[in-house]
C-alpha positions as a printed Julia matrix, in Angstrom:
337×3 Matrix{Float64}:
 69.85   -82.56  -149.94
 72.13   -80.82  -151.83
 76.04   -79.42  -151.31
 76.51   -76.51  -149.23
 80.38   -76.62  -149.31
 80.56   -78.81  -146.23
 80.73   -82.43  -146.13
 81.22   -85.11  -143.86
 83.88   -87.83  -144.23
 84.6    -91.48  -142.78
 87.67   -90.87  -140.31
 88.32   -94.62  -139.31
 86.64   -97.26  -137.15
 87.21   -97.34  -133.56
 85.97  -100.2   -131.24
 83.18  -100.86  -133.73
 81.83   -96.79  -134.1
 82.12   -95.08  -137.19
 84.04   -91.86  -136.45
 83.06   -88.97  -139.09
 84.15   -85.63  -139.46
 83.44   -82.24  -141.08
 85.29   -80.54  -143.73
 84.95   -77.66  -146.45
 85.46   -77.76  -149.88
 87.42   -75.56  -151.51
 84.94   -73.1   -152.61
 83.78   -72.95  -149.04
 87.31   -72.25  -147.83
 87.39   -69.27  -149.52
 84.56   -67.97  -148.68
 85.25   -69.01  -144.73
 88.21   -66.38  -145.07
 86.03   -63.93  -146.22
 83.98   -64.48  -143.13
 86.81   -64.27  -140.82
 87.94   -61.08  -142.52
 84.45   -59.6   -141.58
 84.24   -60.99  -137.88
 87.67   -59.31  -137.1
 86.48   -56.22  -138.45
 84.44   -56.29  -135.07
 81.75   -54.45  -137.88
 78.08   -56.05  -137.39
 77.3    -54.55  -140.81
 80.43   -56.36  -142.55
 78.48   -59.57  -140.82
 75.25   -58.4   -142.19
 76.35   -57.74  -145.51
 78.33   -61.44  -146.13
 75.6    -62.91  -144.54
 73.31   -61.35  -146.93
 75.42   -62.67  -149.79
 75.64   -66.31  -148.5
 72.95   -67.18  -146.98
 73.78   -70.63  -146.14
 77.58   -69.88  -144.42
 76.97   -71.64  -140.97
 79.87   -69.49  -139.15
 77.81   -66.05  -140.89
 74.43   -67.35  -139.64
 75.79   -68.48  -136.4
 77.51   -64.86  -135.67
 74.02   -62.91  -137.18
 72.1    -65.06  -134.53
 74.43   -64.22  -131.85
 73.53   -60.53  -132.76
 69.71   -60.82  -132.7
 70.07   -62.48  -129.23
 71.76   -60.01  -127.64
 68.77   -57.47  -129.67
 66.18   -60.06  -128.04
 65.13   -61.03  -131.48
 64.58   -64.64  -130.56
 63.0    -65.95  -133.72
 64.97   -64.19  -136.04
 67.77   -66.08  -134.55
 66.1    -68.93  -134.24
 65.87   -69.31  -138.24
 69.71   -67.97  -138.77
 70.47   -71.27  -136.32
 68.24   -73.8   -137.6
 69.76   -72.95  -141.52
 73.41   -73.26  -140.14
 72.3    -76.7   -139.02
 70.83   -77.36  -142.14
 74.19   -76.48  -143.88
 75.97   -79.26  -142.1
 72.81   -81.59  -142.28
 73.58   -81.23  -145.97
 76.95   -82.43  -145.85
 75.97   -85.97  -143.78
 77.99   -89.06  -145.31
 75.57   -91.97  -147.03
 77.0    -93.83  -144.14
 76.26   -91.87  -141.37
 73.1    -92.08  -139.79
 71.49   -89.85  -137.35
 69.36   -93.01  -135.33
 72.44   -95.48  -135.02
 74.27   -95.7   -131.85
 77.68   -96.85  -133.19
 78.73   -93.44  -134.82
 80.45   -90.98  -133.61
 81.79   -86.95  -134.35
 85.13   -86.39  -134.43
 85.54   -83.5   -132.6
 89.33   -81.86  -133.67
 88.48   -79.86  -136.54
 86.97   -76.71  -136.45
 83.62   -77.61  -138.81
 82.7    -80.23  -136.08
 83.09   -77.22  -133.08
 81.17   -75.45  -134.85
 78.19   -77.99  -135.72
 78.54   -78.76  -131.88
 77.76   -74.87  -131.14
 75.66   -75.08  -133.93
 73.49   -77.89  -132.06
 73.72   -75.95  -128.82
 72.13   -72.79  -129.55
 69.4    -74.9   -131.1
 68.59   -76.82  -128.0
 68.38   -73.63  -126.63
 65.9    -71.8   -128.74
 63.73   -74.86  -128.66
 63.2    -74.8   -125.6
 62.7    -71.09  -125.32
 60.2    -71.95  -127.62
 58.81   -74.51  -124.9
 59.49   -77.7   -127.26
 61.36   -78.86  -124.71
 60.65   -82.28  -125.71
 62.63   -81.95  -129.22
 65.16   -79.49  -127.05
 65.29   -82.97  -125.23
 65.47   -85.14  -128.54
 68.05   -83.24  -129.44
 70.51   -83.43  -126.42
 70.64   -87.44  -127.05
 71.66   -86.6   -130.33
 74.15   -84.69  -129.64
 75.13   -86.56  -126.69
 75.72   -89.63  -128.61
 78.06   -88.07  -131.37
 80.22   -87.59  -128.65
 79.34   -89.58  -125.36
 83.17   -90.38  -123.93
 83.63   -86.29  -124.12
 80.5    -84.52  -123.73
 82.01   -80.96  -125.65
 78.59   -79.37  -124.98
 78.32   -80.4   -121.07
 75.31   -81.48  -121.9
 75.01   -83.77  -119.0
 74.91   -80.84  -116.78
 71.11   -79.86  -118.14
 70.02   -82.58  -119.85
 68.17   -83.75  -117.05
 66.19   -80.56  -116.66
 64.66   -80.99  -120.39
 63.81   -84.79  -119.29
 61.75   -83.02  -116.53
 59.78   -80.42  -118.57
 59.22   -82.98  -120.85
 57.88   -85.44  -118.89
 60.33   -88.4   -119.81
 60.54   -89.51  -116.31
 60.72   -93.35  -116.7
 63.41   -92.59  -119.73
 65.82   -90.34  -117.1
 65.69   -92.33  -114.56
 66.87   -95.54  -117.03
 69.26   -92.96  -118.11
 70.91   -92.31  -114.95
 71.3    -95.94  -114.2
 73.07   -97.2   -117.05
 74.69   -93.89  -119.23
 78.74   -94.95  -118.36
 80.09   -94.16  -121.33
 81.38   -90.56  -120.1
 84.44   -91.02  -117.86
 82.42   -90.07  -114.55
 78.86   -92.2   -114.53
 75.63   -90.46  -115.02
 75.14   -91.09  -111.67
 77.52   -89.43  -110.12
 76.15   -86.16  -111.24
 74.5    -84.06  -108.5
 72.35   -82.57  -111.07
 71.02   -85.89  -112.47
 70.81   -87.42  -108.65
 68.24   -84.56  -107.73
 66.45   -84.49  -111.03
 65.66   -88.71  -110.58
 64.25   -88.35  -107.21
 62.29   -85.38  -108.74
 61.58   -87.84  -111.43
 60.41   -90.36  -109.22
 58.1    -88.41  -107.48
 56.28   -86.94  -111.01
 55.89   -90.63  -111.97
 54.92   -91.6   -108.54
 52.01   -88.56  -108.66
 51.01   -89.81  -112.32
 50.0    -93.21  -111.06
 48.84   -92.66  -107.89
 45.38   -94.09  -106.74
 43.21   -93.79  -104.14
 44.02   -95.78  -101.69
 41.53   -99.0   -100.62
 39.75   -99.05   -97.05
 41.42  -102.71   -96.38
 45.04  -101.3    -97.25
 47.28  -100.94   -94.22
 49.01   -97.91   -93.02
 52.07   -99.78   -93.99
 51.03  -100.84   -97.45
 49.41   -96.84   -97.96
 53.14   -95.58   -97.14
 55.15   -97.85   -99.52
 55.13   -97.68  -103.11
 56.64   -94.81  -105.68
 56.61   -92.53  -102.7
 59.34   -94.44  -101.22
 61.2    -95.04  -103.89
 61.72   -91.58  -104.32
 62.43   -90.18  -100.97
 65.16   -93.17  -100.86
 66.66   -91.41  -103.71
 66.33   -87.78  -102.59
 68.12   -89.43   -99.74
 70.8    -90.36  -101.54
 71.24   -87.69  -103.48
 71.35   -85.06  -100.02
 73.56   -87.64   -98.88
 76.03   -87.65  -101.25
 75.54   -84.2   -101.94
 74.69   -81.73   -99.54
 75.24   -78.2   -100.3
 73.35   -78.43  -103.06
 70.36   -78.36  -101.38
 71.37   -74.87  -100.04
 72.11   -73.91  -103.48
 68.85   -75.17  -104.91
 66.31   -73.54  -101.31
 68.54   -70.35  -102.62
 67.68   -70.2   -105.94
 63.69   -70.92  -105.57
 63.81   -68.05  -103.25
 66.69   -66.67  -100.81
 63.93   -65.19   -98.21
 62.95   -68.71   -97.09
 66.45   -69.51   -95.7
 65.91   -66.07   -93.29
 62.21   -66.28   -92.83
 61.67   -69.89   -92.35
 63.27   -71.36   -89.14
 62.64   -75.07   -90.48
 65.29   -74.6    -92.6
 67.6    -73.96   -90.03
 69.62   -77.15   -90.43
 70.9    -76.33   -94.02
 73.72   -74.08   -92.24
 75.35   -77.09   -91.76
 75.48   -77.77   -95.27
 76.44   -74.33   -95.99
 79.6    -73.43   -98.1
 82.06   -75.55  -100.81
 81.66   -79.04  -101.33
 85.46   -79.52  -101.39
 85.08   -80.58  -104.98
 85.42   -77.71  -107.74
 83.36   -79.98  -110.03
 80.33   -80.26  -108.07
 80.27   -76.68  -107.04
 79.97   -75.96  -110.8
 77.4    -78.02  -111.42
 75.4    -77.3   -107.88
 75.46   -73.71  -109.42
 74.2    -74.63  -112.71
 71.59   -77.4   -111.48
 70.0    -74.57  -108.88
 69.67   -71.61  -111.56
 67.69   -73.79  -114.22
 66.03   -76.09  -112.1
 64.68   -73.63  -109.32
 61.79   -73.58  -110.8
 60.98   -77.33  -110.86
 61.44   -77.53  -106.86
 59.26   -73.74  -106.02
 55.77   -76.36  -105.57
 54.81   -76.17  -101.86
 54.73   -79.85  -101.94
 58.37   -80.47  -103.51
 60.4    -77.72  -101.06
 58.45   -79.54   -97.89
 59.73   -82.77   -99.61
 62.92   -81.6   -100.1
 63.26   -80.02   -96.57
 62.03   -82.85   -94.35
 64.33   -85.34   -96.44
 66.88   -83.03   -96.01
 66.82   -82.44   -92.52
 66.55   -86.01   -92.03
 69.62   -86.83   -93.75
 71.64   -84.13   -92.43
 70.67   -85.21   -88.5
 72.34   -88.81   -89.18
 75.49   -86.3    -88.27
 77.63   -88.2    -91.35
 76.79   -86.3    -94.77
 80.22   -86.04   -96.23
 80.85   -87.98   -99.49
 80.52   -91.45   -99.27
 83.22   -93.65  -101.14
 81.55   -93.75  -104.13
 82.57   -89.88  -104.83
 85.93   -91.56  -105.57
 85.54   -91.94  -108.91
 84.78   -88.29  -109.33
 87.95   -87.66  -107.85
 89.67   -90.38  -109.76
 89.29   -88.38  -112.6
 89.41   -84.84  -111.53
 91.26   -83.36  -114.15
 88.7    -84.36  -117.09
 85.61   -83.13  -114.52
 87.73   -79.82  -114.12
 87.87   -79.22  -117.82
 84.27   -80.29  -118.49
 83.45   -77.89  -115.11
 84.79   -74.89  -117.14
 82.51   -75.43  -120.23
 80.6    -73.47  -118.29
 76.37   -73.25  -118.55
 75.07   -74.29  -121.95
């Protein structure tokens, strides 16, 4: 691939990761300050026009696709995204590659906040494309440049794209073992509801008929279990999200329905800012994963369940979330990707 006026450097070495970083050549620079010059015009035809002369300025395509969103023109923006990827994709060091695990993005410059946004959008127009499994390919890639920060929050959603695209057995492994951010993939609301969910899609793809000479008991154990023990959990540890989640697959049923009665009890904040934030986020995108008949009677009889043991605070494991409340905060405030 040839030079586009950004390239990639070695930083250092850190605890065994290559730490790379972004920067523009000269040539580049100049023409960055052109770009600038146009953006603070607030003029979309100033954009248009330096766009139009350099077609492969990453901060000119990134700003023209910004415009054809807000016009609706998906794929136009689509193209202007994927070519300010290509720019930096361009500029990778001989030493850097995409596949390895001990790499990582320096993230204090303003070429690698921009590859990050860069890598963002993209995730997003993938999977308004419905490729949600490269949208999903493409959050562990950008996960792992940066896995002790997470600049793109991506561990707010990336569960969601494991759903759609079916990588059940891969987010539920996930879950488990991802520690490398300061708060463990597991303490994540989001990612507590979306591995029960999980569970229950894996359970449903293997399920068999069951034999004449099984037992009621043997019938009732199995993936079935497994799941409702962790959609137990998850209600347990956290349990106004359910009443964020009913609320977002439709606010009628909380009026209408009188079997959902109990959720007033688990009405209101959490008393943690951080899993407010993400309760919001998890119930907007993944409403409609949970509006099946089968998953909101799943969800409602666990629910109530948990909720009658009369104990459905936070259990001590919620301390490490607020052991570190100050770097949940900040991540809290990145907002929806």
């Amino acid at each position: 691939m040839g030079n586009r006026g950004i390239n990639m450097t070695l930083k250092h070495i850190s605890d065994g990761n290559s730490v790379f970083t972004f920067c523009r050549d000269l040539r580049y620079e100049t023409i960055e300050q052109d770009f600038q010059a146009c953006k603070n015009s607030m003029d979309p035809r100033a954009i248009m026009m330096f766009q139009h002369h350099n077609p492969f300025h990453a901060g000119g395509n990134l700003q023209m696709a910004e415009i054809h969103l807000h016009r609706g023109e998906f794929k136009i923006a689509a193209d202007l995204i994927e070519r300010a990827v290509y720019t930096y994709e361009c500029g990778y060091h001989p030493k850097f590659n995409p596949l390895a695990e001990n790499r990582r993005l320096h993230n204090q410059r303003n070429e690698d906040d921009e590859f990050f946004r860069a890598l963002r959008r993209h995730i997003q127009c993938l999977a308004r494309r419905g490729c949600v499994r490269a949208a999903l390919e493409t959050c562990k890639y950008a996960l792992s440049l940066q896995p002790e920060a997470d600049p793109l929050c991506l561990l707010s959603y990336i569960g969601f794209y494991a759903i759609r695209a079916k990588q059940y057995a891969w987010l539920t492994k996930f879950v488990n073992l991802f520690n490398k951010y300061p708060i463990p993939a597991r303490y994540f609301p989001n990612l507590r509801f979306a591995t029960a969910l999980a569970l229950l899609q894996m359970n449903r793809s293997t399920r068999k008929p069951p034999d004449k000479d099984d037992t009621p008991d043997k019938k009732r154990n199995g993936g079935a279990d497994k799941a409702t023990e962790a959609l137990e959990a998850a209600v347990y540890l956290f349990p106004t999200v359910v009443h964020s989640l009913v609320t977002a697959v439709d606010a009628k049923i909380l009026k209408q329905d009188t079997r959902w009665k109990f959720l007033q009890k688990a009405n209101g904040s959490s008393g943690s800012a951080f899993v407010d934030k993400i309760a919001k986020i998890f119930a907007a995108r993944s409403a409609v994963l949970w509006r099946g008949q089968e998953e909101l009677d799943w969800l409602r009889t666990t629910a109530s369940r948990v909720l009658s043991w009369g104990t459905w605070l936070f259990n001590t494991h919620t301390h490490h979330i607020h052991t570190h409340k100050e770097c949940i905060h900040a991540k809290a405030r990145g907002g929806e990707a």
